[in-house]
């Protein structure tokens, strides 16, 4: 990213974080002993000039991740909006359940833009408590079209690319995030790297 647009990795673990509930492998056992915590996969992006911020994924650790993002971006703690936009890749629990904190019981957000595919939007509209967040205008769904870029904040273009994954409730996308100078690929969930060269080229072309 350019000096005007910055990005931070706010989490890199699987949906349940680390130590993972119910996991008795050595990694999680050691993490419990050492009080070591890893948060679910999430990116924070911000415009250094305007202070506008994007959260990619609304994980169960959204409270901690918003605080991390705002601290890194030097955003005053009394600023009314927790972030300026959220982008979600799909309907598995590590990627959207943080939306619950945007309702009246927590942040009480107002019309916070949430960028999702049509399939993901239909899932949220059809299921409580997510439908309540929409109906009572805590969040404002912004439907994104795959393979066409959108601009959640100034100087940031994002392209959603459909990738193969377990799609019980919605489709799954990767995000190609472009600032004025550089581009990164955020692909937290994919069943396997496809043999389809066209898709591989679409994912990785022009990525820094």
mmCIF file of C-alpha atoms in Angstrom:
data_model
loop_
_atom_site.group_PDB
_atom_site.id
_atom_site.type_symbol
_atom_site.label_atom_id
_atom_site.label_comp_id
_atom_site.label_asym_id
_atom_site.label_seq_id
_atom_site.Cartn_x
_atom_site.Cartn_y
_atom_site.Cartn_z
ATOM 1 C CA UNK A 1 0.000 0.000 0.000
ATOM 2 C CA UNK A 2 1.063 3.630 -0.483
ATOM 3 C CA UNK A 3 1.971 5.946 2.366
ATOM 4 C CA UNK A 4 -1.622 7.273 2.256
ATOM 5 C CA UNK A 5 -3.209 3.827 2.604
ATOM 6 C CA UNK A 6 -1.980 1.415 5.248
ATOM 7 C CA UNK A 7 -2.952 -2.118 6.215
ATOM 8 C CA UNK A 8 -2.498 -4.254 9.327
ATOM 9 C CA UNK A 9 -3.070 -7.952 9.932
ATOM 10 C CA UNK A 10 -5.390 -8.035 12.959
ATOM 11 C CA UNK A 11 -5.685 -11.819 13.157
ATOM 12 C CA UNK A 12 -4.402 -14.907 11.370
ATOM 13 C CA UNK A 13 -6.013 -17.882 13.119
ATOM 14 C CA UNK A 14 -8.907 -20.141 12.155
ATOM 15 C CA UNK A 15 -12.482 -19.085 13.007
ATOM 16 C CA UNK A 16 -12.261 -20.059 16.679
ATOM 17 C CA UNK A 17 -8.921 -18.368 17.279
ATOM 18 C CA UNK A 18 -6.109 -19.901 19.281
ATOM 19 C CA UNK A 19 -6.194 -21.674 21.637
ATOM 20 C CA UNK A 20 -9.077 -23.248 19.754
ATOM 21 C CA UNK A 21 -12.013 -24.495 21.814
ATOM 22 C CA UNK A 22 -11.991 -28.282 22.063
ATOM 23 C CA UNK A 23 -8.520 -28.619 20.526
ATOM 24 C CA UNK A 24 -6.065 -30.782 22.457
ATOM 25 C CA UNK A 25 -3.200 -30.687 19.996
ATOM 26 C CA UNK A 26 0.171 -29.555 21.220
ATOM 27 C CA UNK A 27 -0.154 -26.067 19.708
ATOM 28 C CA UNK A 28 -3.327 -25.230 21.617
ATOM 29 C CA UNK A 29 -2.234 -26.950 24.826
ATOM 30 C CA UNK A 30 0.936 -24.880 24.812
ATOM 31 C CA UNK A 31 -1.015 -21.720 24.031
ATOM 32 C CA UNK A 32 -3.218 -22.291 27.086
ATOM 33 C CA UNK A 33 -0.190 -22.848 29.310
ATOM 34 C CA UNK A 34 1.504 -19.687 28.043
ATOM 35 C CA UNK A 35 -1.688 -17.599 27.863
ATOM 36 C CA UNK A 36 -0.916 -17.074 24.176
ATOM 37 C CA UNK A 37 -3.831 -15.815 22.058
ATOM 38 C CA UNK A 38 -4.225 -15.649 18.275
ATOM 39 C CA UNK A 39 -7.270 -13.875 16.810
ATOM 40 C CA UNK A 40 -9.315 -15.049 13.789
ATOM 41 C CA UNK A 41 -8.187 -13.918 10.328
ATOM 42 C CA UNK A 42 -8.923 -10.236 9.793
ATOM 43 C CA UNK A 43 -7.429 -7.211 8.029
ATOM 44 C CA UNK A 44 -7.622 -3.555 8.949
ATOM 45 C CA UNK A 45 -7.122 -0.877 6.290
ATOM 46 C CA UNK A 46 -7.064 2.875 6.802
ATOM 47 C CA UNK A 47 -6.551 6.137 4.985
ATOM 48 C CA UNK A 48 -3.841 8.085 6.806
ATOM 49 C CA UNK A 49 -5.182 11.406 5.524
ATOM 50 C CA UNK A 50 -8.879 11.052 6.324
ATOM 51 C CA UNK A 51 -8.747 8.437 9.085
ATOM 52 C CA UNK A 52 -11.366 6.319 7.291
ATOM 53 C CA UNK A 53 -11.103 2.632 8.203
ATOM 54 C CA UNK A 54 -12.158 -0.719 6.740
ATOM 55 C CA UNK A 55 -12.446 -3.983 8.648
ATOM 56 C CA UNK A 56 -12.256 -7.064 6.436
ATOM 57 C CA UNK A 57 -14.243 -9.730 8.291
ATOM 58 C CA UNK A 58 -16.429 -9.227 11.356
ATOM 59 C CA UNK A 59 -14.941 -11.955 13.538
ATOM 60 C CA UNK A 60 -16.002 -13.030 17.045
ATOM 61 C CA UNK A 61 -13.008 -10.945 18.219
ATOM 62 C CA UNK A 62 -14.280 -7.735 16.604
ATOM 63 C CA UNK A 63 -14.087 -5.745 19.854
ATOM 64 C CA UNK A 64 -10.377 -6.450 20.245
ATOM 65 C CA UNK A 65 -9.658 -6.057 16.539
ATOM 66 C CA UNK A 66 -11.383 -2.672 16.251
ATOM 67 C CA UNK A 67 -9.379 -1.465 19.257
ATOM 68 C CA UNK A 68 -6.168 -2.741 17.638
ATOM 69 C CA UNK A 69 -6.992 -1.042 14.338
ATOM 70 C CA UNK A 70 -7.907 2.274 15.930
ATOM 71 C CA UNK A 71 -4.785 2.194 18.072
ATOM 72 C CA UNK A 72 -2.493 1.525 15.118
ATOM 73 C CA UNK A 73 -4.248 4.161 13.001
ATOM 74 C CA UNK A 74 -4.217 6.720 15.857
ATOM 75 C CA UNK A 75 -7.981 7.179 15.796
ATOM 76 C CA UNK A 76 -9.382 9.050 18.839
ATOM 77 C CA UNK A 77 -11.283 6.742 21.177
ATOM 78 C CA UNK A 78 -14.245 9.142 21.263
ATOM 79 C CA UNK A 79 -14.848 8.967 17.498
ATOM 80 C CA UNK A 80 -18.469 7.973 17.004
ATOM 81 C CA UNK A 81 -18.136 5.335 14.282
ATOM 82 C CA UNK A 82 -16.115 2.240 15.193
ATOM 83 C CA UNK A 83 -15.072 1.790 11.534
ATOM 84 C CA UNK A 84 -16.298 3.247 8.242
ATOM 85 C CA UNK A 85 -16.947 -0.015 6.389
ATOM 86 C CA UNK A 86 -16.886 -3.773 6.865
ATOM 87 C CA UNK A 87 -16.320 -6.324 4.080
ATOM 88 C CA UNK A 88 -17.218 -9.991 4.615
ATOM 89 C CA UNK A 89 -16.040 -12.982 2.601
ATOM 90 C CA UNK A 90 -18.665 -15.601 3.560
ATOM 91 C CA UNK A 91 -21.097 -17.048 6.108
ATOM 92 C CA UNK A 92 -18.873 -19.117 8.381
ATOM 93 C CA UNK A 93 -18.773 -18.098 12.036
ATOM 94 C CA UNK A 94 -15.277 -16.616 12.072
ATOM 95 C CA UNK A 95 -16.175 -14.121 9.370
ATOM 96 C CA UNK A 96 -19.542 -12.538 10.166
ATOM 97 C CA UNK A 97 -20.645 -13.231 13.763
ATOM 98 C CA UNK A 98 -18.926 -10.069 15.001
ATOM 99 C CA UNK A 99 -21.821 -8.174 13.418
ATOM 100 C CA UNK A 100 -23.778 -8.951 16.596
ATOM 101 C CA UNK A 101 -21.744 -6.258 18.362
ATOM 102 C CA UNK A 102 -23.142 -3.550 16.088
ATOM 103 C CA UNK A 103 -26.646 -3.681 17.571
ATOM 104 C CA UNK A 104 -28.159 -1.838 20.523
ATOM 105 C CA UNK A 105 -26.648 -4.221 23.084
ATOM 106 C CA UNK A 106 -23.122 -3.112 22.166
ATOM 107 C CA UNK A 107 -21.949 -0.329 19.801
ATOM 108 C CA UNK A 108 -25.395 0.739 18.589
ATOM 109 C CA UNK A 109 -24.028 1.580 15.158
ATOM 110 C CA UNK A 110 -26.055 3.576 12.646
ATOM 111 C CA UNK A 111 -26.225 2.505 8.986
ATOM 112 C CA UNK A 112 -22.700 1.084 9.100
ATOM 113 C CA UNK A 113 -21.905 -0.063 5.526
ATOM 114 C CA UNK A 114 -21.389 -3.832 5.301
ATOM 115 C CA UNK A 115 -20.193 -4.991 1.869
ATOM 116 C CA UNK A 116 -21.306 -8.528 0.979
ATOM 117 C CA UNK A 117 -22.268 -10.588 -2.040
ATOM 118 C CA UNK A 118 -25.928 -11.035 -2.947
ATOM 119 C CA UNK A 119 -25.825 -14.577 -1.557
ATOM 120 C CA UNK A 120 -24.398 -13.391 1.766
ATOM 121 C CA UNK A 121 -26.945 -10.573 1.949
ATOM 122 C CA UNK A 122 -29.815 -13.025 1.461
ATOM 123 C CA UNK A 123 -28.452 -15.177 4.291
ATOM 124 C CA UNK A 124 -28.273 -12.207 6.681
ATOM 125 C CA UNK A 125 -31.746 -10.955 5.745
ATOM 126 C CA UNK A 126 -33.290 -14.382 6.276
ATOM 127 C CA UNK A 127 -31.836 -15.132 9.712
ATOM 128 C CA UNK A 128 -32.128 -13.475 13.111
ATOM 129 C CA UNK A 129 -30.456 -11.716 14.828
ATOM 130 C CA UNK A 130 -28.734 -10.451 11.682
ATOM 131 C CA UNK A 131 -32.057 -9.531 10.065
ATOM 132 C CA UNK A 132 -32.831 -7.286 13.041
ATOM 133 C CA UNK A 133 -29.571 -5.386 12.523
ATOM 134 C CA UNK A 134 -30.691 -4.653 8.959
ATOM 135 C CA UNK A 135 -34.337 -3.874 9.736
ATOM 136 C CA UNK A 136 -33.426 -1.455 12.537
ATOM 137 C CA UNK A 137 -30.691 0.221 10.450
ATOM 138 C CA UNK A 138 -27.715 -0.674 12.620
ATOM 139 C CA UNK A 139 -26.051 -1.906 9.433
ATOM 140 C CA UNK A 140 -26.591 -1.021 5.784
ATOM 141 C CA UNK A 141 -25.915 -3.875 3.390
ATOM 142 C CA UNK A 142 -23.995 -2.935 0.249
ATOM 143 C CA UNK A 143 -24.260 -5.629 -2.426
ATOM 144 C CA UNK A 144 -20.992 -6.251 -4.222
ATOM 145 C CA UNK A 145 -20.692 -7.822 -7.653
ATOM 146 C CA UNK A 146 -17.913 -10.318 -8.168
ATOM 147 C CA UNK A 147 -15.129 -9.388 -10.575
ATOM 148 C CA UNK A 148 -16.142 -5.732 -10.328
ATOM 149 C CA UNK A 149 -14.360 -3.392 -7.957
ATOM 150 C CA UNK A 150 -16.042 -1.285 -5.277
ATOM 151 C CA UNK A 151 -14.741 1.588 -3.140
ATOM 152 C CA UNK A 152 -15.555 1.287 0.566
ATOM 153 C CA UNK A 153 -13.370 4.316 1.392
ATOM 154 C CA UNK A 154 -11.462 6.890 -0.613
ATOM 155 C CA UNK A 155 -8.364 5.549 -2.452
ATOM 156 C CA UNK A 156 -9.174 1.872 -1.800
ATOM 157 C CA UNK A 157 -10.577 -0.391 -4.529
ATOM 158 C CA UNK A 158 -11.623 -3.940 -3.686
ATOM 159 C CA UNK A 159 -12.501 -6.734 -6.103
ATOM 160 C CA UNK A 160 -14.384 -9.813 -4.892
ATOM 161 C CA UNK A 161 -13.397 -13.087 -6.551
ATOM 162 C CA UNK A 162 -15.406 -16.288 -6.014
ATOM 163 C CA UNK A 163 -13.287 -19.168 -4.666
ATOM 164 C CA UNK A 164 -14.113 -22.843 -4.002
ATOM 165 C CA UNK A 165 -15.150 -23.486 -0.394
ATOM 166 C CA UNK A 166 -17.928 -25.092 1.669
ATOM 167 C CA UNK A 167 -20.870 -22.909 0.701
ATOM 168 C CA UNK A 168 -23.682 -24.152 2.937
ATOM 169 C CA UNK A 169 -25.090 -20.679 3.595
ATOM 170 C CA UNK A 170 -23.475 -18.325 1.091
ATOM 171 C CA UNK A 171 -20.868 -18.182 -1.622
ATOM 172 C CA UNK A 172 -17.230 -17.492 -0.674
ATOM 173 C CA UNK A 173 -15.011 -14.768 -2.067
ATOM 174 C CA UNK A 174 -11.436 -13.610 -1.794
ATOM 175 C CA UNK A 175 -10.722 -9.880 -1.818
ATOM 176 C CA UNK A 176 -8.117 -8.201 -3.994
ATOM 177 C CA UNK A 177 -7.418 -4.915 -2.229
ATOM 178 C CA UNK A 178 -5.774 -2.082 -4.162
ATOM 179 C CA UNK A 179 -4.446 1.242 -2.943
ATOM 180 C CA UNK A 180 -2.923 3.914 -5.190
ATOM 181 C CA UNK A 181 0.400 2.040 -5.460
ATOM 182 C CA UNK A 182 0.077 -1.583 -4.349
ATOM 183 C CA UNK A 183 -2.338 -4.524 -4.273
ATOM 184 C CA UNK A 184 -2.749 -7.398 -1.823
ATOM 185 C CA UNK A 185 -4.814 -10.597 -1.890
ATOM 186 C CA UNK A 186 -6.896 -11.597 1.128
ATOM 187 C CA UNK A 187 -8.055 -15.203 0.754
ATOM 188 C CA UNK A 188 -8.702 -16.628 4.229
ATOM 189 C CA UNK A 189 -10.783 -19.646 3.172
ATOM 190 C CA UNK A 190 -10.355 -21.837 0.106
ATOM 191 C CA UNK A 191 -10.693 -25.608 -0.141
ATOM 192 C CA UNK A 192 -7.584 -25.979 -2.299
ATOM 193 C CA UNK A 193 -5.657 -23.879 -4.760
ATOM 194 C CA UNK A 194 -7.539 -24.510 -8.007
ATOM 195 C CA UNK A 195 -6.019 -26.109 -11.073
ATOM 196 C CA UNK A 196 -8.048 -23.582 -13.069
ATOM 197 C CA UNK A 197 -5.337 -21.324 -14.462
ATOM 198 C CA UNK A 198 -7.822 -18.586 -15.281
ATOM 199 C CA UNK A 199 -8.887 -18.354 -11.622
ATOM 200 C CA UNK A 200 -5.295 -18.496 -10.401
ATOM 201 C CA UNK A 201 -4.384 -15.681 -12.763
ATOM 202 C CA UNK A 202 -7.370 -13.678 -11.588
ATOM 203 C CA UNK A 203 -6.333 -14.134 -7.960
ATOM 204 C CA UNK A 204 -2.651 -13.392 -8.320
ATOM 205 C CA UNK A 205 -2.251 -11.064 -11.317
ATOM 206 C CA UNK A 206 -0.942 -7.642 -10.258
ATOM 207 C CA UNK A 207 -0.705 -8.660 -6.585
ATOM 208 C CA UNK A 208 2.292 -7.251 -4.710
#
